[in-house]
PDB file of N, CA and C in Angstrom:
ATOM      1  N   GLU A 608     111.100 119.820  98.611  1.00 47.00           N
ATOM      2  CA  GLU A 608     110.410 118.514  98.520  1.00 47.00           C
ATOM      3  C   GLU A 608     111.804 117.825  99.879  1.00 47.00           C
ATOM      4  N   GLY A 609     113.124 117.834  99.664  1.00 48.00           N
ATOM      5  CA  GLY A 609     113.832 117.781 100.635  1.00 48.00           C
ATOM      6  C   GLY A 609     113.948 116.143 100.966  1.00 48.00           C
ATOM      7  N   GLU A 610     114.341 115.965 102.133  1.00 48.00           N
ATOM      8  CA  GLU A 610     114.917 114.514 102.570  1.00 48.00           C
ATOM      9  C   GLU A 610     113.466 113.778 102.236  1.00 48.00           C
ATOM     10  N   ALA A 611     112.343 114.138 102.809  1.00 51.00           N
ATOM     11  CA  ALA A 611     111.024 113.480 102.757  1.00 51.00           C
ATOM     12  C   ALA A 611     111.006 112.935 101.311  1.00 51.00           C
ATOM     13  N   GLY A 612     111.121 113.499 100.535  1.00 56.00           N
ATOM     14  CA  GLY A 612     110.730 113.350  99.251  1.00 56.00           C
ATOM     15  C   GLY A 612     111.586 112.291  98.177  1.00 56.00           C
ATOM     16  N   SER A 613     112.916 112.485  98.731  1.00 57.00           N
ATOM     17  CA  SER A 613     113.670 111.308  98.191  1.00 57.00           C
ATOM     18  C   SER A 613     113.444 110.352  99.011  1.00 57.00           C
ATOM     19  N   VAL A 614     113.448 110.128 100.534  1.00 54.00           N
ATOM     20  CA  VAL A 614     112.937 109.196 100.800  1.00 54.00           C
ATOM     21  C   VAL A 614     111.801 108.074 100.482  1.00 54.00           C
ATOM     22  N   GLY A 615     110.934 109.081  99.695  1.00 65.00           N
ATOM     23  CA  GLY A 615     109.126 108.730  99.363  1.00 65.00           C
ATOM     24  C   GLY A 615     109.371 107.985  98.120  1.00 65.00           C
ATOM     25  N   ARG A 616     110.506 108.551  97.381  1.00 66.00           N
ATOM     26  CA  ARG A 616     111.265 108.413  95.926  1.00 66.00           C
ATOM     27  C   ARG A 616     111.877 106.718  95.955  1.00 66.00           C
ATOM     28  N   LYS A 617     112.687 106.607  97.222  1.00 68.00           N
ATOM     29  CA  LYS A 617     113.425 105.368  97.127  1.00 68.00           C
ATOM     30  C   LYS A 617     112.583 104.524  97.614  1.00 68.00           C
ATOM     31  N   ALA A 618     111.864 104.485  98.210  1.00 68.00           N
ATOM     32  CA  ALA A 618     110.776 103.269  98.629  1.00 68.00           C
ATOM     33  C   ALA A 618     110.165 103.233  97.535  1.00 68.00           C
ATOM     34  N   MET A 619     109.357 104.039  96.897  1.00 73.00           N
ATOM     35  CA  MET A 619     108.574 103.537  95.461  1.00 73.00           C
ATOM     36  C   MET A 619     109.580 102.939  94.544  1.00 73.00           C
ATOM     37  N   LYS A 620     110.382 103.169  94.327  1.00 74.00           N
ATOM     38  CA  LYS A 620     111.313 102.468  93.470  1.00 74.00           C
ATOM     39  C   LYS A 620     111.692 101.191  94.074  1.00 74.00           C
ATOM     40  N   GLU A 621     112.432 100.953  95.316  1.00 80.00           N
ATOM     41  CA  GLU A 621     112.223  99.396  95.853  1.00 80.00           C
ATOM     42  C   GLU A 621     110.663  98.245  95.727  1.00 80.00           C
ATOM     43  N   ASP A 622     109.726  99.063  96.329  1.00 90.00           N
ATOM     44  CA  ASP A 622     108.540  98.666  96.190  1.00 90.00           C
ATOM     45  C   ASP A 622     108.043  98.279  94.630  1.00 90.00           C
ATOM     46  N   PHE A 623     108.699  99.045  93.754  1.00 93.00           N
ATOM     47  CA  PHE A 623     108.195  98.850  91.928  1.00 93.00           C
ATOM     48  C   PHE A 623     108.795  97.504  91.324  1.00 93.00           C
ATOM     49  N   THR A 624     110.345  97.556  91.956  1.00 94.00           N
ATOM     50  CA  THR A 624     111.286  96.443  91.727  1.00 94.00           C
ATOM     51  C   THR A 624     111.113  95.370  92.145  1.00 94.00           C
ATOM     52  N   ASP A 625     110.251  95.621  93.773  1.00 94.00           N
ATOM     53  CA  ASP A 625     109.923  93.767  94.061  1.00 94.00           C
ATOM     54  C   ASP A 625     108.575  93.855  93.398  1.00 94.00           C
ATOM     55  N   ARG A 626     107.739  94.142  93.220  1.00 95.00           N
ATOM     56  CA  ARG A 626     106.288  93.757  92.864  1.00 95.00           C
ATOM     57  C   ARG A 626     106.739  93.366  91.415  1.00 95.00           C
ATOM     58  N   ILE A 627     107.239  94.123  90.141  1.00 96.00           N
ATOM     59  CA  ILE A 627     107.627  93.841  89.014  1.00 96.00           C
ATOM     60  C   ILE A 627     108.381  92.380  88.976  1.00 96.00           C
ATOM     61  N   THR A 628     108.979  92.010  89.918  1.00 96.00           N
ATOM     62  CA  THR A 628     109.687  90.753  89.995  1.00 96.00           C
ATOM     63  C   THR A 628     108.745  89.693  90.543  1.00 96.00           C
ATOM     64  N   ILE A 629     107.967  90.092  91.167  1.00 96.00           N
ATOM     65  CA  ILE A 629     106.610  89.103  92.085  1.00 96.00           C
ATOM     66  C   ILE A 629     106.015  88.370  90.361  1.00 96.00           C
ATOM     67  N   LEU A 630     105.856  89.945  89.831  1.00 97.00           N
ATOM     68  CA  LEU A 630     104.524  89.567  88.749  1.00 97.00           C
ATOM     69  C   LEU A 630     105.651  88.007  87.797  1.00 97.00           C
ATOM     70  N   ILE A 631     106.975  88.857  87.311  1.00 98.00           N
ATOM     71  CA  ILE A 631     107.486  88.155  86.666  1.00 98.00           C
ATOM     72  C   ILE A 631     107.930  86.604  87.090  1.00 98.00           C
ATOM     73  N   ASN A 632     108.225  86.467  88.258  1.00 97.00           N
ATOM     74  CA  ASN A 632     108.149  85.187  88.636  1.00 97.00           C
ATOM     75  C   ASN A 632     107.110  84.216  88.916  1.00 97.00           C
ATOM     76  N   GLU A 633     105.744  84.846  89.427  1.00 96.00           N
ATOM     77  CA  GLU A 633     104.235  84.591  89.583  1.00 96.00           C
ATOM     78  C   GLU A 633     104.009  83.886  88.081  1.00 96.00           C
ATOM     79  N   ASN A 634     104.613  84.488  87.212  1.00 97.00           N
ATOM     80  CA  ASN A 634     104.282  84.130  85.633  1.00 97.00           C
ATOM     81  C   ASN A 634     105.165  83.304  85.040  1.00 97.00           C
ATOM     82  N   ASP A 635     106.360  82.868  85.721  1.00 98.00           N
ATOM     83  CA  ASP A 635     107.329  81.908  85.273  1.00 98.00           C
ATOM     84  C   ASP A 635     107.721  83.080  83.686  1.00 98.00           C
ATOM     85  N   LEU A 636     108.256  84.064  83.910  1.00 98.00           N
ATOM     86  CA  LEU A 636     108.449  84.655  82.412  1.00 98.00           C
ATOM     87  C   LEU A 636     109.651  84.829  82.526  1.00 98.00           C
ATOM     88  N   SER A 637     110.302  84.689  81.495  1.00 98.00           N
ATOM     89  CA  SER A 637     111.978  85.346  81.267  1.00 98.00           C
ATOM     90  C   SER A 637     111.951  86.856  81.008  1.00 98.00           C
ATOM     91  N   GLN A 638     113.223  87.402  80.928  1.00 97.00           N
ATOM     92  CA  GLN A 638     112.692  88.814  80.851  1.00 97.00           C
ATOM     93  C   GLN A 638     112.474  88.945  79.549  1.00 97.00           C
ATOM     94  N   ARG A 639     113.100  88.445  78.515  1.00 98.00           N
ATOM     95  CA  ARG A 639     112.209  88.680  77.411  1.00 98.00           C
ATOM     96  C   ARG A 639     110.399  88.185  76.835  1.00 98.00           C
ATOM     97  N   GLU A 640     110.405  87.251  77.609  1.00 98.00           N
ATOM     98  CA  GLU A 640     108.682  86.795  77.523  1.00 98.00           C
ATOM     99  C   GLU A 640     108.237  88.102  78.517  1.00 98.00           C
ATOM    100  N   ALA A 641     108.461  88.237  79.477  1.00 98.00           N
ATOM    101  CA  ALA A 641     107.951  89.651  79.798  1.00 98.00           C
ATOM    102  C   ALA A 641     107.550  90.907  79.148  1.00 98.00           C
ATOM    103  N   ALA A 642     108.839  91.152  78.783  1.00 98.00           N
ATOM    104  CA  ALA A 642     109.189  92.476  77.792  1.00 98.00           C
ATOM    105  C   ALA A 642     107.773  92.229  76.638  1.00 98.00           C
ATOM    106  N   GLU A 643     107.846  90.678  75.848  1.00 98.00           N
ATOM    107  CA  GLU A 643     106.440  90.754  75.004  1.00 98.00           C
ATOM    108  C   GLU A 643     105.449  90.910  75.669  1.00 98.00           C
ATOM    109  N   LYS A 644     105.062  90.354  76.784  1.00 98.00           N
ATOM    110  CA  LYS A 644     103.863  90.681  77.121  1.00 98.00           C
ATOM    111  C   LYS A 644     103.682  92.075  77.893  1.00 98.00           C
ATOM    112  N   ILE A 645     104.590  92.889  77.832  1.00 97.00           N
ATOM    113  CA  ILE A 645     104.139  94.212  78.322  1.00 97.00           C
ATOM    114  C   ILE A 645     104.231  95.017  77.256  1.00 97.00           C
ATOM    115  N   GLY A 646     105.035  94.552  76.518  1.00 97.00           N
ATOM    116  CA  GLY A 646     105.303  95.605  74.931  1.00 97.00           C
ATOM    117  C   GLY A 646     106.265  96.400  74.887  1.00 97.00           C
ATOM    118  N   CYS A 647     107.451  96.168  75.675  1.00 97.00           N
ATOM    119  CA  CYS A 647     108.815  96.850  75.713  1.00 97.00           C
ATOM    120  C   CYS A 647     110.311  96.224  75.518  1.00 97.00           C
ATOM    121  N   SER A 648     110.459  96.890  75.906  1.00 97.00           N
ATOM    122  CA  SER A 648     112.516  96.046  75.237  1.00 97.00           C
ATOM    123  C   SER A 648     112.760  95.037  76.359  1.00 97.00           C
ATOM    124  N   ARG A 649     113.181  94.209  75.877  1.00 97.00           N
ATOM    125  CA  ARG A 649     114.152  93.531  77.442  1.00 97.00           C
ATOM    126  C   ARG A 649     114.649  94.109  78.423  1.00 97.00           C
ATOM    127  N   SER A 650     115.613  95.756  77.680  1.00 97.00           N
ATOM    128  CA  SER A 650     116.587  96.250  78.183  1.00 97.00           C
ATOM    129  C   SER A 650     115.574  96.861  79.471  1.00 97.00           C
ATOM    130  N   ALA A 651     114.219  97.372  79.034  1.00 97.00           N
ATOM    131  CA  ALA A 651     113.469  98.205  80.098  1.00 97.00           C
ATOM    132  C   ALA A 651     113.187  96.996  81.351  1.00 97.00           C
ATOM    133  N   VAL A 652     112.933  95.925  81.135  1.00 98.00           N
ATOM    134  CA  VAL A 652     112.885  95.191  82.076  1.00 98.00           C
ATOM    135  C   VAL A 652     113.836  95.020  83.144  1.00 98.00           C
ATOM    136  N   ARG A 653     114.752  94.794  82.485  1.00 97.00           N
ATOM    137  CA  ARG A 653     116.131  94.422  82.910  1.00 97.00           C
ATOM    138  C   ARG A 653     116.463  95.777  83.871  1.00 97.00           C
ATOM    139  N   GLY A 654     116.236  96.979  83.331  1.00 97.00           N
ATOM    140  CA  GLY A 654     116.575  98.101  84.192  1.00 97.00           C
ATOM    141  C   GLY A 654     115.528  98.176  85.294  1.00 97.00           C
ATOM    142  N   TRP A 655     114.361  97.771  85.090  1.00 96.00           N
ATOM    143  CA  TRP A 655     113.098  98.059  85.997  1.00 96.00           C
ATOM    144  C   TRP A 655     113.824  97.094  87.488  1.00 96.00           C
ATOM    145  N   LEU A 656     114.149  95.441  86.980  1.00 96.00           N
ATOM    146  CA  LEU A 656     114.904  94.569  88.023  1.00 96.00           C
ATOM    147  C   LEU A 656     115.936  94.983  88.485  1.00 96.00           C
ATOM    148  N   ASP A 657     116.589  96.164  87.760  1.00 95.00           N
ATOM    149  CA  ASP A 657     117.774  96.601  88.684  1.00 95.00           C
ATOM    150  C   ASP A 657     117.685  97.978  89.457  1.00 95.00           C
ATOM    151  N   GLY A 658     116.417  98.197  89.567  1.00 92.00           N
ATOM    152  CA  GLY A 658     116.012  99.548  90.001  1.00 92.00           C
ATOM    153  C   GLY A 658     115.489 100.403  89.799  1.00 92.00           C
ATOM    154  N   GLU A 659     115.237 100.689  88.072  1.00 91.00           N
ATOM    155  CA  GLU A 659     115.181 101.752  87.368  1.00 91.00           C
ATOM    156  C   GLU A 659     113.569 102.070  87.807  1.00 91.00           C
ATOM    157  N   ILE A 660     112.955 103.361  87.670  1.00 84.00           N
ATOM    158  CA  ILE A 660     111.483 103.327  87.694  1.00 84.00           C
ATOM    159  C   ILE A 660     110.983 103.184  86.333  1.00 84.00           C
ATOM    160  N   CYS A 661     109.770 103.342  86.292  1.00 88.00           N
ATOM    161  CA  CYS A 661     109.034 103.066  84.818  1.00 88.00           C
ATOM    162  C   CYS A 661     108.719 104.264  84.536  1.00 88.00           C
ATOM    163  N   THR A 662     108.146 104.732  83.239  1.00 86.00           N
ATOM    164  CA  THR A 662     107.416 105.513  82.878  1.00 86.00           C
ATOM    165  C   THR A 662     106.009 105.151  82.723  1.00 86.00           C
ATOM    166  N   GLY A 663     105.500 106.236  82.645  1.00 91.00           N
ATOM    167  CA  GLY A 663     103.825 106.112  83.005  1.00 91.00           C
ATOM    168  C   GLY A 663     103.469 105.608  81.530  1.00 91.00           C
ATOM    169  N   ARG A 664     103.930 105.674  80.474  1.00 94.00           N
ATOM    170  CA  ARG A 664     103.397 104.444  79.881  1.00 94.00           C
ATOM    171  C   ARG A 664     103.623 103.166  79.812  1.00 94.00           C
ATOM    172  N   HIS A 665     104.616 102.787  80.413  1.00 96.00           N
ATOM    173  CA  HIS A 665     105.142 101.466  80.645  1.00 96.00           C
ATOM    174  C   HIS A 665     104.394 100.822  81.848  1.00 96.00           C
ATOM    175  N   LEU A 666     103.932 101.868  82.955  1.00 96.00           N
ATOM    176  CA  LEU A 666     103.542 101.915  83.858  1.00 96.00           C
ATOM    177  C   LEU A 666     102.164 101.184  83.829  1.00 96.00           C
ATOM    178  N   ILE A 667     101.596 101.714  82.786  1.00 96.00           N
ATOM    179  CA  ILE A 667      99.721 101.502  82.053  1.00 96.00           C
ATOM    180  C   ILE A 667     100.064 100.253  81.546  1.00 96.00           C
ATOM    181  N   ALA A 668     100.959 100.020  80.691  1.00 97.00           N
ATOM    182  CA  ALA A 668     101.404  98.495  80.209  1.00 97.00           C
ATOM    183  C   ALA A 668     101.121  97.146  81.381  1.00 97.00           C
ATOM    184  N   ILE A 669     102.098  97.608  81.828  1.00 97.00           N
ATOM    185  CA  ILE A 669     102.627  96.866  82.876  1.00 97.00           C
ATOM    186  C   ILE A 669     100.835  96.654  83.973  1.00 97.00           C
ATOM    187  N   SER A 670     100.571  97.289  83.992  1.00 97.00           N
ATOM    188  CA  SER A 670      99.184  97.193  84.828  1.00 97.00           C
ATOM    189  C   SER A 670      98.315  96.591  83.891  1.00 97.00           C
ATOM    190  N   SER A 671      98.138  96.786  82.971  1.00 96.00           N
ATOM    191  CA  SER A 671      97.438  96.242  82.008  1.00 96.00           C
ATOM    192  C   SER A 671      97.363  94.772  81.340  1.00 96.00           C
ATOM    193  N   ALA A 672      98.656  94.664  81.190  1.00 97.00           N
ATOM    194  CA  ALA A 672      99.125  93.267  80.753  1.00 97.00           C
ATOM    195  C   ALA A 672      98.691  91.973  81.726  1.00 97.00           C
ATOM    196  N   PHE A 673      99.477  92.893  83.269  1.00 97.00           N
ATOM    197  CA  PHE A 673      98.938  91.761  84.787  1.00 97.00           C
ATOM    198  C   PHE A 673      98.429  91.809  85.603  1.00 97.00           C
ATOM    199  N   GLY A 674      97.107  92.559  84.844  1.00 97.00           N
ATOM    200  CA  GLY A 674      95.543  92.928  85.778  1.00 97.00           C
ATOM    201  C   GLY A 674      95.858  93.097  87.193  1.00 97.00           C
ATOM    202  N   VAL A 675      96.962  94.306  87.369  1.00 97.00           N
ATOM    203  CA  VAL A 675      97.223  94.743  88.598  1.00 97.00           C
ATOM    204  C   VAL A 675      97.229  96.361  88.730  1.00 97.00           C
ATOM    205  N   SER A 676      96.714  97.123  89.849  1.00 96.00           N
ATOM    206  CA  SER A 676      96.903  98.539  89.953  1.00 96.00           C
ATOM    207  C   SER A 676      97.896  98.916  89.548  1.00 96.00           C
ATOM    208  N   ALA A 677      98.029  99.995  89.305  1.00 94.00           N
ATOM    209  CA  ALA A 677      99.667 101.081  88.837  1.00 94.00           C
ATOM    210  C   ALA A 677      99.802 101.699  90.179  1.00 94.00           C
ATOM    211  N   GLU A 678      98.914 101.518  91.115  1.00 93.00           N
ATOM    212  CA  GLU A 678      98.997 102.541  92.681  1.00 93.00           C
ATOM    213  C   GLU A 678      99.738 101.511  93.502  1.00 93.00           C
ATOM    214  N   TRP A 679      99.465  99.794  93.084  1.00 94.00           N
ATOM    215  CA  TRP A 679     100.033  98.331  93.838  1.00 94.00           C
ATOM    216  C   TRP A 679     101.215  98.306  93.382  1.00 94.00           C
ATOM    217  N   LEU A 680     101.499  98.384  92.191  1.00 94.00           N
ATOM    218  CA  LEU A 680     102.989  98.511  91.392  1.00 94.00           C
ATOM    219  C   LEU A 680     104.170  99.495  91.969  1.00 94.00           C
ATOM    220  N   LEU A 681     103.060 101.076  92.219  1.00 91.00           N
ATOM    221  CA  LEU A 681     104.167 101.553  92.816  1.00 91.00           C
ATOM    222  C   LEU A 681     104.205 101.577  94.385  1.00 91.00           C
ATOM    223  N   GLY A 682     103.599 100.648  94.990  1.00 91.00           N
ATOM    224  CA  GLY A 682     103.614 100.433  96.289  1.00 91.00           C
ATOM    225  C   GLY A 682     102.843 101.643  96.988  1.00 91.00           C
ATOM    226  N   LEU A 683     101.645 102.381  96.616  1.00 91.00           N
ATOM    227  CA  LEU A 683     101.031 103.103  97.183  1.00 91.00           C
ATOM    228  C   LEU A 683      99.684 102.316  97.341  1.00 91.00           C
ATOM    229  N   SER A 684      99.537 101.761  97.390  1.00 90.00           N
ATOM    230  CA  SER A 684      97.914  99.936  97.673  1.00 90.00           C
ATOM    231  C   SER A 684      98.865  99.027  97.541  1.00 90.00           C
ATOM    232  N   ASN A 685      97.682  98.837  98.895  1.00 90.00           N
ATOM    233  CA  ASN A 685      97.875  97.088  99.267  1.00 90.00           C
ATOM    234  C   ASN A 685      96.894  96.206  98.089  1.00 90.00           C
ATOM    235  N   ASN A 686      95.973  97.060  97.606  1.00 87.00           N
ATOM    236  CA  ASN A 686      94.754  96.410  96.857  1.00 87.00           C
ATOM    237  C   ASN A 686      95.585  95.970  95.280  1.00 87.00           C
ATOM    238  N   ARG A 687      96.033  95.255  94.881  1.00 90.00           N
ATOM    239  CA  ARG A 687      96.346  94.332  93.959  1.00 90.00           C
ATOM    240  C   ARG A 687      95.609  94.480  92.787  1.00 90.00           C
ATOM    241  N   LYS A 688      94.379  94.308  92.373  1.00 87.00           N
ATOM    242  CA  LYS A 688      92.964  94.655  91.638  1.00 87.00           C
ATOM    243  C   LYS A 688      93.314  95.586  90.712  1.00 87.00           C
ATOM    244  N   ARG A 689      93.224  95.692  89.452  1.00 76.00           N
ATOM    245  CA  ARG A 689      92.940  96.881  88.802  1.00 76.00           C
ATOM    246  C   ARG A 689      91.902  96.712  88.722  1.00 76.00           C
ATOM    247  N   ARG A 690      91.231  97.877  88.950  1.00 71.00           N
ATOM    248  CA  ARG A 690      89.744  99.023  88.628  1.00 71.00           C
ATOM    249  C   ARG A 690      89.652  98.650  87.207  1.00 71.00           C
TER     250      ARG A 690
END
């Protein structure tokens, strides 16, 4: 996978962090409120805001809670709407 793979993962992490931040801010949520909406811990939300990538289970939960596509969350698509 080499250098191109690590560059792609870095971009995906940055996109995810930016997009989860957008969702939290647009909905005027605290980290605690976002965690409750998603069904996860506040420390998980804090980690994502600090640049960690989420698990598949959490990705689906975020997508469902906010009505956005997982592809959009990961920066793989500009189509925000969940299908």
